[in-house]
Amino acid sequence: MKSPRITMASLLIFSLLIELQASHHVHMNLETTSSSSSSSPPAYQPYRTGYHFQPLKNWINGPMLYKGIYHLFYQYNPHDVVWGPPVWAHSTSTDLVNWTPQPIAIGPQILANQNGSWSGSATILPGNKPAMLFTGINPQNQQVQDLAFPKDLSDPYLKEWVLIPQNPVMAPTPENHINASSFRDPTTAWRLPDGRWRVLVGNKRGRRGMALMFRSKDFVHWVLAKHPLYSYHGTGMWECPDFYPVYSKGSQAGAETSAVGPFVKHVLKVSLDETKRDIYTIGSYNILRDAYTPDVGFQNDSSLRYDYGKYYASKTFYDGATKRRILLGWVNESSIVADDKIKGWSGIHTIPRKIWLDASGRQLIQWPIAEIESLRRTPVTLPYQVIKGGSLVPVSGITAAQADVEISFKVSDVKNVEKFETSWTNPQLLCSQKGASVKGGLGPFGLLTLASKGLEEYTAVFFRIFKGYDKFVVLMCSDQSRSSLNSTPDKTTYGTFVHVDPIHEGLSLRILIDHSVVESFAAKGKNVITARVYPTLAIGDKAYLYAFNNGTRSVQITRLTAWSMKKANIA
Ligand SMILES: *[C@@H]1O[C@H](CO)[C@@H](O)[C@H](O)[C@H]1NC(C)=O
Ligand SMILES: *[C@@H]1O[C@H](CO)[C@@H](O)[C@H](O)[C@H]1NC(C)=O
Ligand SMILES: *[C@@H]1O[C@H](CO)[C@@H](O)[C@H](O)[C@H]1NC(C)=O
Ligand SMILES: *[C@@H]1O[C@H](CO)[C@@H](O)[C@H](O)[C@H]1NC(C)=O
Ligand SMILES: *[C@@H]1O[C@H](CO)[C@@H](O)[C@H](O)[C@H]1NC(C)=O
């Protein structure tokens, strides 16, 4: 992965572009710049990340990729740190860690995208020809779908893109009754053995969210299918749908987007505009009926989510060179707009995650791509030890504001474990009621990240274990309530239940810490929580890391390894 793969024959593309819509437009007039590189943000930047993707300044939200070189296209407001009509900015990489900015890929070009270029996805057509479908905003401010191709296929950097004259290729009409304000974010297209392409576009009717399906023989003329691929009442607008196959036998390998057959299951993910959550279902795609049936349908509070923290508008792509499916997501700021203006930028992307179906078939597993480990410096380890209730274990010798840490716990003292109440159906609420300072039986135990020396500030990521009816219930929390002495950021506590047997399997946590982001992976990638935090004391070399146990019972740390992380080159 570390050598340039520009000359490799097997190319790939990925999709991803996110969007935002009218309800989040907060317009402010600031100074304007014509591109990310034309002016510099302020010099003092305690919250700028060291190895997470972000442009120099201004507001971003989505990503995409192609051709032995990874391409990331993202929506970008060239003029401000808040939402405004976006263009597609573009960066390239050979390792998904270090990025080189490229010229703006798609700006207003034709009427069908004159008022903005929102989210879209790339598809590689036969003959290795990338095609980009995305939502354009026309002068009537209607959402339409546009098609663009690279101007010069021999340019591995795909610097220039051309919108075809037939655009828009999908549009609201009186006949199709599509709401022109709720019609956006085409997926990567897939082709079935009948030779026709399919693509999904997010939509709603009333408050019924849906993924409309269009079919095409030539990728230019698209026909709306009679039925959406899937819809669900009471969920509101679906943004950034994503539909892809995963191998069903616990294989970590990714499947190409058009793969079908008895060996795959399908995943449908949508971004719920009303709650800003990325939820997904796993199910079966019947290619004869062209219909998708989830194993378990969407639910309001208990739907599966990629990330139970601050995370939205994600997309996957299939990396054919390494046979992985990779997930990228957008992490919004939790700070107030006035503070975003001071720092001069807003929004980052998560570390790309490999994603695959768990052997149980009931959930997906996510893990930071292996390439990120190239940034690790010499590890610091802690020996096996018992950590008694009410104690702290410092982890020294690392740059705790820019680090990667893995810890494994063993629990054996399970006497007098608190009973789990069946009314506790909302894990986020439970975590906010039982934060790090609320003593329990088994737990809270975990890590205090971005902690100040006197513990005035810290972001606590921890587990609690309860005795359920026939098994132990494991709760994972990311508690931001003491993350900063500044009272203005959103400090919502996040939580999720982890389906793991803590006695026999143990409990592990990996956390990527990067100044203002804490990305936590529990149980080898079963559950993920991402949080944005803005400490005022725990900054730079004044940030510390601790393992802690605030329960009454002891737990054992079987292994702790922590690495300082090098800075990635992200211009
Ligand atoms: C949309 O385009 C029209 C015509 O170019 C322009 O007058 C209007 O300000 C634009 N609206 C937005 C929301 O950008
Ligand atoms: C169309 O979508 C917009 C944006 O969500 C909404 O305000 C409007 O009520 C919808 N129109 C209809 C007819 O449902
Ligand atoms: C989900 O929420 C919608 C709207 O709030 C409601 O109509 C529906 O009954 C809820 N479904 C479940 C399963 O709770
Ligand atoms: C961004 O974060 C703010 C503050 O937490 C929140 O109010 C808003 O809903 C978020 N927007 C998205 C798109 O996640
Ligand atoms: C542990 O609990 C005590 C008592 O509730 C509290 O004062 C302390 O802040 C907690 N420690 C952490 C790390 O939250």
mmCIF file of C-alpha atoms in Angstrom, residues 100-288:
data_model
loop_
_atom_site.group_PDB
_atom_site.id
_atom_site.type_symbol
_atom_site.label_atom_id
_atom_site.label_comp_id
_atom_site.label_asym_id
_atom_site.label_seq_id
_atom_site.Cartn_x
_atom_site.Cartn_y
_atom_site.Cartn_z
ATOM 1 C CA THR A 100 -2.265 15.973 -1.869
ATOM 2 C CA PRO A 101 -4.780 18.679 -2.739
ATOM 3 C CA GLN A 102 -5.861 18.912 -6.403
ATOM 4 C CA PRO A 103 -7.771 21.687 -8.184
ATOM 5 C CA ILE A 104 -11.530 21.949 -7.600
ATOM 6 C CA ALA A 105 -13.043 19.013 -9.528
ATOM 7 C CA ILE A 106 -16.592 20.204 -10.063
ATOM 8 C CA GLY A 107 -17.788 23.782 -9.753
ATOM 9 C CA PRO A 108 -20.875 25.386 -11.294
ATOM 10 C CA GLN A 109 -20.568 24.301 -14.955
ATOM 11 C CA ILE A 110 -24.043 24.078 -16.486
ATOM 12 C CA LEU A 111 -27.587 25.067 -15.513
ATOM 13 C CA ALA A 112 -28.127 21.665 -13.925
ATOM 14 C CA ASN A 113 -25.564 22.393 -11.209
ATOM 15 C CA GLN A 114 -25.481 26.188 -11.274
ATOM 16 C CA ASN A 115 -26.625 26.526 -7.664
ATOM 17 C CA GLY A 116 -24.441 23.846 -6.117
ATOM 18 C CA SER A 117 -22.923 20.375 -6.428
ATOM 19 C CA TRP A 118 -24.047 18.133 -3.621
ATOM 20 C CA SER A 119 -23.325 14.540 -2.758
ATOM 21 C CA GLY A 120 -22.675 11.851 -5.332
ATOM 22 C CA SER A 121 -20.838 8.633 -6.062
ATOM 23 C CA ALA A 122 -18.440 7.217 -8.601
ATOM 24 C CA THR A 123 -18.940 4.051 -10.638
ATOM 25 C CA ILE A 124 -16.298 2.413 -12.829
ATOM 26 C CA LEU A 125 -17.850 1.610 -16.193
ATOM 27 C CA PRO A 126 -16.541 -1.151 -18.472
ATOM 28 C CA GLY A 127 -13.256 -0.148 -20.063
ATOM 29 C CA ASN A 128 -12.147 1.330 -16.754
ATOM 30 C CA LYS A 129 -14.014 4.555 -17.247
ATOM 31 C CA PRO A 130 -15.035 6.374 -14.096
ATOM 32 C CA ALA A 131 -18.424 8.058 -14.096
ATOM 33 C CA MET A 132 -19.693 10.402 -11.449
ATOM 34 C CA LEU A 133 -23.372 10.746 -10.592
ATOM 35 C CA PHE A 134 -24.187 13.555 -8.194
ATOM 36 C CA THR A 135 -26.922 15.925 -7.124
ATOM 37 C CA GLY A 136 -26.855 19.275 -8.888
ATOM 38 C CA ILE A 137 -28.940 22.242 -7.815
ATOM 39 C CA ASN A 138 -30.485 24.040 -10.786
ATOM 40 C CA PRO A 139 -31.382 27.759 -10.927
ATOM 41 C CA GLN A 140 -34.912 26.948 -9.668
ATOM 42 C CA ASN A 141 -33.161 25.379 -6.671
ATOM 43 C CA GLN A 142 -34.454 21.940 -7.649
ATOM 44 C CA GLN A 143 -32.451 18.840 -6.834
ATOM 45 C CA VAL A 144 -31.564 16.932 -10.024
ATOM 46 C CA GLN A 145 -29.035 14.169 -10.750
ATOM 47 C CA ASP A 146 -26.105 14.975 -13.029
ATOM 48 C CA LEU A 147 -23.509 12.824 -14.790
ATOM 49 C CA ALA A 148 -19.850 13.818 -15.208
ATOM 50 C CA PHE A 149 -16.841 12.100 -16.794
ATOM 51 C CA PRO A 150 -13.129 12.854 -16.524
ATOM 52 C CA LYS A 151 -11.920 15.035 -19.386
ATOM 53 C CA ASP A 152 -8.692 13.070 -19.825
ATOM 54 C CA LEU A 153 -8.612 9.393 -18.853
ATOM 55 C CA SER A 154 -4.853 9.287 -19.241
ATOM 56 C CA ASP A 155 -4.424 11.747 -16.353
ATOM 57 C CA PRO A 156 -4.132 9.572 -13.239
ATOM 58 C CA TYR A 157 -5.049 12.577 -11.117
ATOM 59 C CA LEU A 158 -8.350 13.109 -12.949
ATOM 60 C CA LYS A 159 -8.043 16.827 -12.491
ATOM 61 C CA GLU A 160 -10.768 17.900 -14.884
ATOM 62 C CA TRP A 161 -14.381 16.760 -15.037
ATOM 63 C CA VAL A 162 -16.969 17.449 -17.727
ATOM 64 C CA LEU A 163 -20.735 17.416 -17.276
ATOM 65 C CA ILE A 164 -22.445 15.818 -20.293
ATOM 66 C CA PRO A 165 -24.923 17.896 -22.394
ATOM 67 C CA GLN A 166 -27.811 15.487 -21.637
ATOM 68 C CA ASN A 167 -27.867 16.608 -17.971
ATOM 69 C CA PRO A 168 -29.773 16.356 -15.780
ATOM 70 C CA VAL A 169 -30.065 12.583 -16.227
ATOM 71 C CA MET A 170 -32.706 12.216 -13.494
ATOM 72 C CA ALA A 171 -35.097 14.997 -12.524
ATOM 73 C CA PRO A 172 -38.404 15.600 -10.744
ATOM 74 C CA THR A 173 -41.295 15.834 -13.240
ATOM 75 C CA PRO A 174 -45.083 16.225 -12.880
ATOM 76 C CA GLU A 175 -45.379 12.561 -13.951
ATOM 77 C CA ASN A 176 -42.999 11.039 -11.403
ATOM 78 C CA HIS A 177 -44.276 13.176 -8.480
ATOM 79 C CA ILE A 178 -40.787 13.403 -6.990
ATOM 80 C CA ASN A 179 -40.429 16.233 -4.462
ATOM 81 C CA ALA A 180 -37.739 18.499 -5.948
ATOM 82 C CA SER A 181 -36.566 19.480 -2.450
ATOM 83 C CA SER A 182 -36.090 15.888 -1.312
ATOM 84 C CA PHE A 183 -34.287 14.096 -4.108
ATOM 85 C CA ARG A 184 -30.574 13.618 -3.661
ATOM 86 C CA ASP A 185 -27.340 11.672 -3.214
ATOM 87 C CA PRO A 186 -27.098 8.950 -5.887
ATOM 88 C CA THR A 187 -25.240 5.790 -4.876
ATOM 89 C CA THR A 188 -22.506 3.939 -6.715
ATOM 90 C CA ALA A 189 -24.390 2.070 -9.458
ATOM 91 C CA TRP A 190 -24.391 -1.722 -9.747
ATOM 92 C CA ARG A 191 -25.149 -3.899 -12.762
ATOM 93 C CA LEU A 192 -27.110 -7.151 -12.646
ATOM 94 C CA PRO A 193 -26.729 -10.079 -15.070
ATOM 95 C CA ASP A 194 -29.589 -8.563 -17.166
ATOM 96 C CA GLY A 195 -27.034 -5.920 -18.207
ATOM 97 C CA ARG A 196 -28.887 -2.996 -16.655
ATOM 98 C CA TRP A 197 -27.426 -0.545 -14.174
ATOM 99 C CA ARG A 198 -29.250 0.337 -10.968
ATOM 100 C CA VAL A 199 -28.750 3.374 -8.769
ATOM 101 C CA LEU A 200 -30.495 4.596 -5.623
ATOM 102 C CA VAL A 201 -31.432 8.188 -4.811
ATOM 103 C CA GLY A 202 -32.597 9.352 -1.354
ATOM 104 C CA ASN A 203 -36.157 10.673 -1.084
ATOM 105 C CA LYS A 204 -39.200 10.946 1.184
ATOM 106 C CA ARG A 205 -42.970 11.075 0.842
ATOM 107 C CA GLY A 206 -44.491 12.778 3.841
ATOM 108 C CA ARG A 207 -42.305 11.393 6.626
ATOM 109 C CA ARG A 208 -41.753 8.049 4.894
ATOM 110 C CA GLY A 209 -38.066 7.897 4.008
ATOM 111 C CA MET A 210 -37.148 5.921 0.901
ATOM 112 C CA ALA A 211 -34.423 4.880 -1.507
ATOM 113 C CA LEU A 212 -35.777 5.400 -5.041
ATOM 114 C CA MET A 213 -34.310 3.088 -7.667
ATOM 115 C CA PHE A 214 -33.517 4.033 -11.274
ATOM 116 C CA ARG A 215 -32.426 1.632 -14.038
ATOM 117 C CA SER A 216 -30.397 2.283 -17.176
ATOM 118 C CA LYS A 217 -28.929 0.356 -20.103
ATOM 119 C CA ASP A 218 -26.422 3.020 -21.137
ATOM 120 C CA PHE A 219 -25.827 4.958 -17.878
ATOM 121 C CA VAL A 220 -27.204 8.129 -19.508
ATOM 122 C CA HIS A 221 -30.956 7.394 -19.814
ATOM 123 C CA TRP A 222 -32.452 6.437 -16.453
ATOM 124 C CA VAL A 223 -35.950 5.094 -15.754
ATOM 125 C CA LEU A 224 -37.570 5.287 -12.309
ATOM 126 C CA ALA A 225 -38.525 1.849 -10.949
ATOM 127 C CA LYS A 226 -42.141 1.431 -9.843
ATOM 128 C CA HIS A 227 -41.166 0.655 -6.241
ATOM 129 C CA PRO A 228 -38.393 2.090 -4.102
ATOM 130 C CA LEU A 229 -35.741 -0.474 -3.134
ATOM 131 C CA TYR A 230 -36.804 0.068 0.474
ATOM 132 C CA SER A 231 -38.791 2.611 2.495
ATOM 133 C CA TYR A 232 -39.740 3.030 6.149
ATOM 134 C CA HIS A 233 -42.461 5.103 7.770
ATOM 135 C CA GLY A 234 -41.697 7.875 10.231
ATOM 136 C CA THR A 235 -37.989 8.168 9.379
ATOM 137 C CA GLY A 236 -38.022 11.428 7.376
ATOM 138 C CA MET A 237 -35.635 12.228 4.530
ATOM 139 C CA TRP A 238 -32.979 9.639 3.661
ATOM 140 C CA GLU A 239 -29.679 11.175 2.651
ATOM 141 C CA CYS A 240 -26.568 9.507 1.273
ATOM 142 C CA PRO A 241 -27.948 5.993 0.780
ATOM 143 C CA ASP A 242 -25.344 3.265 0.276
ATOM 144 C CA PHE A 243 -26.110 -0.268 -0.936
ATOM 145 C CA TYR A 244 -23.434 -2.943 -1.224
ATOM 146 C CA PRO A 245 -22.722 -6.654 -0.888
ATOM 147 C CA VAL A 246 -20.717 -8.225 1.961
ATOM 148 C CA TYR A 247 -19.486 -11.814 2.173
ATOM 149 C CA SER A 248 -21.691 -13.819 4.465
ATOM 150 C CA LYS A 249 -19.274 -16.327 6.001
ATOM 151 C CA GLY A 250 -17.311 -14.003 8.263
ATOM 152 C CA SER A 251 -14.747 -13.185 5.548
ATOM 153 C CA GLN A 252 -13.044 -9.838 5.981
ATOM 154 C CA ALA A 253 -12.637 -9.469 2.195
ATOM 155 C CA GLY A 254 -14.726 -6.834 0.487
ATOM 156 C CA ALA A 255 -17.129 -7.662 -2.346
ATOM 157 C CA GLU A 256 -17.289 -5.635 -5.567
ATOM 158 C CA THR A 257 -20.469 -3.524 -5.690
ATOM 159 C CA SER A 258 -22.171 -5.601 -8.427
ATOM 160 C CA ALA A 259 -21.432 -8.966 -6.743
ATOM 161 C CA VAL A 260 -24.552 -11.121 -6.221
ATOM 162 C CA GLY A 261 -25.150 -14.753 -5.328
ATOM 163 C CA PRO A 262 -25.691 -17.093 -2.400
ATOM 164 C CA PHE A 263 -22.360 -16.116 -0.823
ATOM 165 C CA VAL A 264 -23.273 -12.485 -0.223
ATOM 166 C CA LYS A 265 -25.662 -10.524 1.946
ATOM 167 C CA HIS A 266 -26.471 -6.886 1.201
ATOM 168 C CA VAL A 267 -26.217 -3.805 3.391
ATOM 169 C CA LEU A 268 -28.483 -0.779 3.004
ATOM 170 C CA LYS A 269 -27.300 2.262 4.914
ATOM 171 C CA VAL A 270 -29.056 5.620 5.007
ATOM 172 C CA SER A 271 -28.310 8.918 6.740
ATOM 173 C CA LEU A 272 -31.369 10.146 8.617
ATOM 174 C CA ASP A 273 -31.651 13.881 8.084
ATOM 175 C CA GLU A 274 -33.922 14.379 11.106
ATOM 176 C CA THR A 275 -31.658 12.736 13.690
ATOM 177 C CA LYS A 276 -28.257 12.965 11.928
ATOM 178 C CA ARG A 277 -27.675 9.258 12.289
ATOM 179 C CA ASP A 278 -26.191 6.763 9.856
ATOM 180 C CA ILE A 279 -28.245 3.603 10.287
ATOM 181 C CA TYR A 280 -28.051 0.340 8.388
ATOM 182 C CA THR A 281 -29.778 -2.955 7.814
ATOM 183 C CA ILE A 282 -28.373 -6.284 6.631
ATOM 184 C CA GLY A 283 -30.596 -8.293 4.324
ATOM 185 C CA SER A 284 -31.163 -10.246 1.159
ATOM 186 C CA TYR A 285 -31.300 -8.795 -2.330
ATOM 187 C CA ASN A 286 -33.460 -10.885 -4.660
ATOM 188 C CA ILE A 287 -32.185 -10.084 -8.145
ATOM 189 C CA LEU A 288 -35.126 -11.708 -9.929
#
